[in-house]
Amino acid sequence: MAERSTNTSAPPASQPQDVRVPLDEVDRAILTHLEGDARIPNNALADKVGVAPSTCLGRVRALRERGVIRGFHADVDPAATGRPLQAMISVRLQSDARQRMKEFEEQVIAMAEVRDVYFLAGVDDYLLHVATADSPTLRDLVVTLNGLADVANTQTSLIFDHVRPRGRF
């Protein structure tokens, strides 16, 4: 009688695969219209993409469940809220701060001026999109960032204008 192996180790890890279902023309049309107006009523969206309202609702729901649509939000103009000066701040962390990256993220997310936080590959570790009331406020924010123990360096680039292309998913 052959003896069974009791080795319970997992098989070698394979390359990660994208298991998402490919997007078809209807999905892409739905995404294009939702990018333009996320508040479009379902029946209007269905009419624009040429499917029944029930089909459209099911497609939108499936796109959300698959993680293609991550959420719906308002695109707020920072200038209209008293923060007309926008900048991108590149942040390089100290080499020994790699284990504390989540702590750094929590610190910057708590700053009212920070609109977006991007974790990067390359020379810099993070890119922060910020909006402030004026130059002195931006300067104070940069001084605060540079004062964090885990920050090695920052570089600030002012944003003159922001143009968001549509339908580039």
Coordinates of N, CA and C in Angstrom, one line a residue:
M1 N 0.8 -1.2 0.0 CA 0.0 0.0 0.0 C 0.9 1.2 0.0
A2 N 0.6 2.2 -0.9 CA 1.4 3.4 -1.0 C 1.1 4.3 0.2
E3 N 2.1 4.9 0.7 CA 1.9 5.8 1.8 C 1.6 7.2 1.3
R4 N 0.6 7.9 2.0 CA 0.2 9.2 1.6 C 1.2 10.3 2.1
S5 N 1.4 11.3 1.4 CA 2.3 12.3 1.8 C 1.5 13.2 2.8
T6 N 2.2 13.6 3.9 CA 1.5 14.5 4.8 C 2.0 15.9 4.7
N7 N 2.7 16.2 3.6 CA 3.1 17.6 3.3 C 1.9 18.5 3.0
T8 N 1.7 19.4 3.9 CA 0.5 20.3 3.7 C 1.0 21.7 3.3
S9 N 2.2 21.8 2.8 CA 2.6 23.2 2.4 C 1.9 23.5 1.1
A10 N 1.7 24.8 0.9 CA 1.0 25.3 -0.2 C 1.9 25.2 -1.5
P11 N 1.2 25.0 -2.6 CA 2.0 25.0 -3.9 C 2.7 26.3 -4.1
P12 N 3.7 26.3 -4.9 CA 4.4 27.6 -5.1 C 3.5 28.6 -5.7
A13 N 3.7 29.9 -5.3 CA 2.8 30.9 -5.7 C 3.0 31.2 -7.2
S14 N 1.9 31.3 -7.9 CA 2.0 31.6 -9.4 C 1.8 33.1 -9.6
Q15 N 2.1 33.6 -10.8 CA 1.9 35.0 -11.1 C 0.5 35.4 -10.9
P16 N 0.2 36.6 -10.3 CA -1.1 37.1 -10.1 C -1.8 37.2 -11.5
Q17 N -3.0 36.9 -11.6 CA -3.8 37.1 -12.8 C -4.9 38.0 -12.6
D18 N -5.2 38.8 -13.7 CA -6.4 39.7 -13.6 C -7.6 38.8 -13.9
V19 N -8.5 38.6 -13.0 CA -9.6 37.7 -13.1 C -10.9 38.5 -13.5
R20 N -10.7 39.8 -13.8 CA -11.9 40.6 -14.1 C -12.5 40.1 -15.5
V21 N -13.8 40.2 -15.6 CA -14.4 40.0 -16.8 C -14.1 41.2 -17.7
P22 N -13.7 40.9 -19.0 CA -13.4 42.1 -19.9 C -14.7 42.9 -20.1
L23 N -14.5 44.2 -20.3 CA -15.5 45.2 -20.5 C -16.0 45.1 -22.0
D24 N -17.3 45.0 -22.2 CA -17.8 45.1 -23.6 C -18.2 46.5 -24.0
E25 N -18.7 46.7 -25.2 CA -19.1 48.0 -25.6 C -20.1 48.7 -24.7
V26 N -21.1 47.9 -24.2 CA -22.1 48.5 -23.4 C -21.5 48.9 -22.1
D27 N -20.7 48.1 -21.5 CA -20.0 48.5 -20.2 C -19.2 49.8 -20.4
R28 N -18.5 49.9 -21.5 CA -17.7 51.1 -21.8 C -18.5 52.3 -22.0
A29 N -19.6 52.1 -22.7 CA -20.6 53.2 -22.9 C -21.2 53.7 -21.6
I30 N -21.5 52.8 -20.7 CA -22.1 53.1 -19.4 C -21.0 53.9 -18.6
L31 N -19.8 53.4 -18.6 CA -18.7 54.1 -17.9 C -18.5 55.5 -18.4
T32 N -18.5 55.7 -19.8 CA -18.3 57.0 -20.4 C -19.3 58.0 -19.9
H33 N -20.6 57.5 -19.9 CA -21.7 58.4 -19.5 C -21.7 58.7 -18.0
L34 N -21.3 57.7 -17.2 CA -21.2 58.0 -15.8 C -20.1 58.9 -15.4
E35 N -19.0 58.8 -16.2 CA -17.9 59.7 -15.9 C -18.3 61.2 -16.2
G36 N -19.1 61.3 -17.2 CA -19.6 62.7 -17.5 C -20.6 63.2 -16.5
D37 N -21.5 62.3 -16.0 CA -22.5 62.7 -15.1 C -22.9 61.5 -14.3
A38 N -22.4 61.4 -13.1 CA -22.6 60.2 -12.3 C -24.1 60.2 -11.7
R39 N -24.8 61.3 -11.8 CA -26.1 61.4 -11.3 C -27.2 61.2 -12.4
I40 N -26.8 60.8 -13.6 CA -27.7 60.5 -14.6 C -28.7 59.5 -14.2
P41 N -30.0 59.7 -14.4 CA -31.0 58.7 -14.0 C -30.8 57.4 -14.8
N42 N -31.1 56.3 -14.2 CA -30.9 55.0 -14.9 C -31.6 54.9 -16.2
N43 N -32.9 55.4 -16.3 CA -33.6 55.3 -17.6 C -33.0 56.1 -18.7
A44 N -32.4 57.3 -18.3 CA -31.7 58.1 -19.3 C -30.4 57.4 -19.7
L45 N -29.7 56.9 -18.8 CA -28.5 56.1 -19.1 C -28.7 55.0 -20.0
A46 N -29.8 54.2 -19.7 CA -30.2 53.1 -20.5 C -30.5 53.5 -21.9
D47 N -31.2 54.6 -22.1 CA -31.5 55.1 -23.4 C -30.3 55.5 -24.2
K48 N -29.3 56.2 -23.5 CA -28.1 56.6 -24.1 C -27.2 55.4 -24.6
V49 N -27.2 54.3 -23.9 CA -26.4 53.2 -24.3 C -27.2 52.1 -25.1
G50 N -28.5 52.3 -25.2 CA -29.3 51.4 -26.0 C -29.6 50.1 -25.4
V51 N -29.9 50.1 -24.1 CA -30.4 48.8 -23.5 C -31.6 49.1 -22.6
A52 N -32.3 48.1 -22.2 CA -33.4 48.3 -21.3 C -33.0 48.8 -20.0
P53 N -33.8 49.6 -19.3 CA -33.5 50.1 -18.0 C -33.1 49.0 -17.0
S54 N -33.8 47.8 -17.0 CA -33.4 46.8 -16.1 C -32.0 46.2 -16.4
T55 N -31.7 46.1 -17.7 CA -30.4 45.6 -18.1 C -29.3 46.6 -17.6
C56 N -29.6 47.9 -17.8 CA -28.6 48.9 -17.5 C -28.4 48.9 -16.0
L57 N -29.4 48.8 -15.2 CA -29.3 48.8 -13.7 C -28.4 47.6 -13.3
G58 N -28.7 46.4 -13.9 CA -27.9 45.2 -13.6 C -26.4 45.4 -14.0
R59 N -26.2 46.0 -15.2 CA -24.8 46.3 -15.6 C -24.1 47.2 -14.6
V60 N -24.7 48.3 -14.2 CA -24.1 49.2 -13.3 C -23.8 48.5 -12.0
R61 N -24.8 47.7 -11.5 CA -24.6 47.0 -10.2 C -23.4 46.0 -10.4
A62 N -23.3 45.3 -11.5 CA -22.2 44.3 -11.7 C -20.9 45.1 -11.8
L63 N -20.8 46.2 -12.4 CA -19.6 47.0 -12.5 C -19.1 47.5 -11.1
R64 N -20.1 47.8 -10.3 CA -19.7 48.2 -8.9 C -19.2 46.9 -8.1
E65 N -19.9 45.8 -8.2 CA -19.5 44.6 -7.5 C -18.2 44.1 -8.0
R66 N -17.8 44.3 -9.2 CA -16.5 43.8 -9.8 C -15.4 44.8 -9.4
G67 N -15.8 46.0 -8.9 CA -14.8 46.9 -8.5 C -14.3 47.9 -9.7
V68 N -15.0 47.8 -10.8 CA -14.7 48.7 -11.9 C -15.2 50.1 -11.5
I69 N -16.4 50.2 -11.0 CA -16.8 51.5 -10.5 C -16.5 51.5 -9.0
R70 N -15.6 52.3 -8.5 CA -15.2 52.3 -7.1 C -16.1 53.2 -6.3
G71 N -16.8 54.1 -6.9 CA -17.7 54.9 -6.1 C -18.2 56.1 -7.0
F72 N -19.0 56.9 -6.4 CA -19.5 58.1 -7.0 C -19.2 59.2 -6.1
H73 N -18.8 60.3 -6.7 CA -18.4 61.5 -5.9 C -18.7 62.8 -6.6
A74 N -18.7 63.9 -5.9 CA -18.8 65.2 -6.5 C -17.4 65.7 -6.8
D75 N -17.3 66.3 -7.9 CA -16.0 67.0 -8.3 C -16.1 68.4 -7.8
V76 N -15.6 68.7 -6.6 CA -15.7 70.0 -6.0 C -14.5 70.9 -6.4
D77 N -14.8 72.1 -6.9 CA -13.8 73.0 -7.2 C -13.1 73.6 -5.9
P78 N -11.8 73.3 -5.7 CA -11.2 73.8 -4.5 C -11.3 75.4 -4.3
A79 N -11.2 76.1 -5.4 CA -11.3 77.6 -5.4 C -12.6 78.0 -4.8
A80 N -13.7 77.3 -5.2 CA -15.0 77.7 -4.7 C -15.2 77.4 -3.2
T81 N -14.3 76.7 -2.6 CA -14.4 76.4 -1.2 C -13.3 77.2 -0.4
G82 N -12.7 78.2 -1.1 CA -11.7 79.0 -0.4 C -10.3 78.5 -0.4
R83 N -10.0 77.5 -1.3 CA -8.7 77.0 -1.5 C -8.2 77.0 -2.9
P84 N -8.0 78.2 -3.5 CA -7.6 78.3 -4.9 C -6.2 77.8 -5.3
L85 N -5.3 77.7 -4.3 CA -3.9 77.4 -4.6 C -3.7 75.9 -4.5
Q86 N -3.5 75.2 -5.6 CA -3.3 73.8 -5.6 C -1.8 73.4 -5.9
A87 N -1.4 72.3 -5.4 CA 0.0 71.9 -5.6 C 0.1 70.4 -5.5
M88 N 1.1 69.8 -6.1 CA 1.5 68.4 -6.0 C 2.8 68.4 -5.2
I89 N 2.8 67.7 -4.1 CA 4.0 67.6 -3.2 C 4.5 66.2 -3.3
S90 N 5.7 66.0 -3.8 CA 6.4 64.7 -3.8 C 7.0 64.6 -2.4
V91 N 6.9 63.4 -1.8 CA 7.4 63.1 -0.5 C 8.3 61.9 -0.6
R92 N 9.5 62.0 -0.1 CA 10.4 60.8 0.1 C 10.5 60.6 1.6
L93 N 10.3 59.4 2.0 CA 10.4 59.0 3.4 C 11.9 58.6 3.7
Q94 N 12.2 58.6 5.0 CA 13.5 58.1 5.5 C 13.5 56.6 5.1
S95 N 14.7 56.1 4.9 CA 14.8 54.7 4.5 C 14.4 53.8 5.6
D96 N 14.4 54.2 6.8 CA 14.0 53.3 7.9 C 12.5 53.5 8.2
A97 N 11.8 54.2 7.4 CA 10.3 54.5 7.7 C 9.4 53.5 6.9
R98 N 10.0 52.6 6.2 CA 9.1 51.7 5.4 C 8.1 51.0 6.2
Q99 N 8.4 50.6 7.4 CA 7.4 49.9 8.3 C 6.3 50.8 8.8
R100 N 6.5 52.1 8.7 CA 5.5 53.0 9.2 C 4.8 53.8 8.2
M101 N 4.7 53.3 7.0 CA 4.0 54.0 5.9 C 2.6 54.2 6.2
K102 N 1.9 53.3 6.7 CA 0.4 53.5 7.1 C 0.3 54.6 8.1
E103 N 1.2 54.7 9.0 CA 1.1 55.8 10.0 C 1.3 57.2 9.2
F104 N 2.2 57.2 8.3 CA 2.4 58.4 7.5 C 1.2 58.8 6.7
E105 N 0.6 57.8 6.1 CA -0.7 58.0 5.3 C -1.8 58.6 6.2
E106 N -1.9 58.0 7.4 CA -2.9 58.5 8.4 C -2.7 59.9 8.8
Q107 N -1.4 60.3 8.9 CA -1.0 61.7 9.3 C -1.4 62.6 8.2
V108 N -1.1 62.3 7.0 CA -1.4 63.3 5.9 C -2.9 63.3 5.5
I109 N -3.5 62.2 5.6 CA -5.0 62.2 5.3 C -5.7 63.0 6.3
A110 N -5.2 63.2 7.5 CA -5.9 64.0 8.5 C -5.7 65.5 8.3
M111 N -4.8 65.9 7.4 CA -4.5 67.3 7.1 C -5.6 67.8 6.1
A112 N -6.3 68.9 6.5 CA -7.4 69.4 5.8 C -7.1 69.8 4.3
E113 N -5.8 70.2 4.1 CA -5.4 70.6 2.8 C -5.2 69.5 1.8
V114 N -5.0 68.3 2.3 CA -4.7 67.1 1.4 C -6.0 66.6 0.8
R115 N -6.0 66.6 -0.6 CA -7.1 66.1 -1.3 C -7.0 64.7 -1.8
D116 N -5.7 64.3 -2.2 CA -5.5 62.9 -2.7 C -4.1 62.5 -2.2
V117 N -3.9 61.2 -2.0 CA -2.6 60.7 -1.6 C -2.3 59.5 -2.6
Y118 N -1.2 59.6 -3.2 CA -0.8 58.5 -4.2 C 0.5 57.9 -3.6
F119 N 0.5 56.5 -3.5 CA 1.7 55.8 -3.2 C 2.4 55.4 -4.5
L120 N 3.7 55.8 -4.6 CA 4.5 55.7 -5.8 C 5.6 54.6 -5.8
A121 N 6.0 54.2 -7.0 CA 7.2 53.5 -7.2 C 8.2 54.5 -7.8
G122 N 9.5 54.4 -7.4 CA 10.4 55.3 -7.9 C 11.2 56.0 -6.8
V123 N 11.7 57.2 -7.2 CA 12.5 57.9 -6.2 C 11.7 58.4 -5.0
D124 N 10.5 58.9 -5.3 CA 9.7 59.4 -4.2 C 8.7 58.3 -3.8
D125 N 8.2 58.4 -2.6 CA 7.3 57.4 -2.0 C 5.8 57.8 -2.2
Y126 N 5.6 59.1 -2.1 CA 4.2 59.6 -2.2 C 4.1 60.9 -3.0
L127 N 2.9 61.1 -3.6 CA 2.6 62.3 -4.2 C 1.3 62.8 -3.6
L128 N 1.3 64.0 -3.0 CA 0.1 64.5 -2.4 C -0.5 65.7 -3.2
H129 N -1.8 65.6 -3.5 CA -2.5 66.7 -4.2 C -3.1 67.5 -3.0
V130 N -2.7 68.8 -3.0 CA -3.2 69.6 -1.9 C -3.8 70.9 -2.4
A131 N -4.7 71.5 -1.7 CA -5.3 72.7 -2.0 C -5.3 73.6 -0.8
T132 N -4.8 74.9 -0.9 CA -4.7 75.8 0.2 C -5.3 77.1 -0.2
A133 N -5.5 78.0 0.9 CA -6.0 79.3 0.7 C -5.1 80.2 0.0
D134 N -3.8 80.1 0.3 CA -2.8 81.0 -0.2 C -1.4 80.5 -0.1
S135 N -0.4 81.2 -0.5 CA 1.0 80.8 -0.5 C 1.5 80.6 1.0
P136 N 1.2 81.5 1.9 CA 1.7 81.2 3.3 C 1.1 79.9 3.9
T137 N -0.1 79.6 3.5 CA -0.7 78.4 4.0 C 0.0 77.2 3.4
L138 N 0.3 77.3 2.1 CA 1.0 76.2 1.4 C 2.4 76.0 2.1
R139 N 3.1 77.2 2.3 CA 4.4 77.1 2.9 C 4.3 76.4 4.3
D140 N 3.3 76.8 5.1 CA 3.2 76.2 6.4 C 2.9 74.7 6.3
L141 N 2.2 74.3 5.3 CA 1.9 72.8 5.1 C 3.2 72.1 4.8
V142 N 4.0 72.7 3.9 CA 5.3 72.1 3.5 C 6.2 72.0 4.7
V143 N 6.2 73.0 5.5 CA 7.1 73.0 6.7 C 6.6 71.9 7.7
T144 N 5.3 71.8 7.8 CA 4.7 70.7 8.7 C 5.1 69.4 8.1
L145 N 5.0 69.2 6.8 CA 5.4 67.9 6.2 C 6.9 67.6 6.5
N146 N 7.7 68.6 6.2 CA 9.1 68.4 6.4 C 9.5 68.2 7.9
G147 N 8.6 68.6 8.8 CA 8.9 68.4 10.2 C 8.5 67.0 10.7
L148 N 7.8 66.2 9.9 CA 7.5 64.9 10.3 C 8.7 64.0 10.4
A149 N 8.9 63.2 11.4 CA 10.1 62.5 11.6 C 10.4 61.5 10.5
D150 N 9.5 61.0 9.8 CA 9.7 60.0 8.8 C 9.9 60.6 7.4
V151 N 9.8 61.9 7.2 CA 10.0 62.6 5.9 C 11.4 63.0 5.7
A152 N 12.0 62.5 4.6 CA 13.4 62.9 4.3 C 13.4 64.1 3.4
N153 N 12.5 64.2 2.5 CA 12.5 65.3 1.5 C 11.1 65.5 0.9
T154 N 10.9 66.8 0.5 CA 9.7 67.1 -0.2 C 10.0 68.0 -1.4
Q155 N 9.2 67.9 -2.4 CA 9.4 68.8 -3.6 C 8.0 69.3 -4.0
T156 N 7.8 70.6 -4.1 CA 6.4 71.1 -4.4 C 6.4 71.7 -5.8
S157 N 5.3 71.3 -6.5 CA 5.0 71.8 -7.8 C 3.6 72.4 -7.8
L158 N 3.5 73.7 -8.2 CA 2.2 74.4 -8.2 C 1.4 73.9 -9.4
I159 N 0.1 73.8 -9.2 CA -0.8 73.4 -10.3 C -1.5 74.7 -10.9
F160 N -1.3 75.0 -12.1 CA -1.9 76.2 -12.8 C -3.3 75.9 -13.2
D161 N -3.5 74.6 -13.8 CA -4.8 74.3 -14.3 C -4.9 72.7 -14.3
H162 N -6.1 72.2 -14.2 CA -6.4 70.8 -14.2 C -7.4 70.5 -15.3
V163 N -7.0 69.6 -16.2 CA -7.9 69.2 -17.2 C -8.1 67.7 -17.1
R164 N -9.3 67.2 -17.0 CA -9.6 65.8 -16.8 C -10.2 65.2 -18.1
P165 N -9.4 64.4 -18.8 CA -10.0 63.8 -20.0 C -11.1 62.8 -19.6
R166 N -12.1 62.6 -20.4 CA -13.2 61.7 -20.1 C -13.0 60.4 -21.0
G167 N -13.5 59.3 -20.5 CA -13.6 58.1 -21.2 C -12.2 57.4 -21.4
R168 N -11.3 57.6 -20.4 CA -10.0 57.0 -20.5 C -9.8 55.9 -19.5
F169 N -10.7 55.0 -19.5 CA -10.6 53.9 -18.5 C -10.0 52.8 -19.2

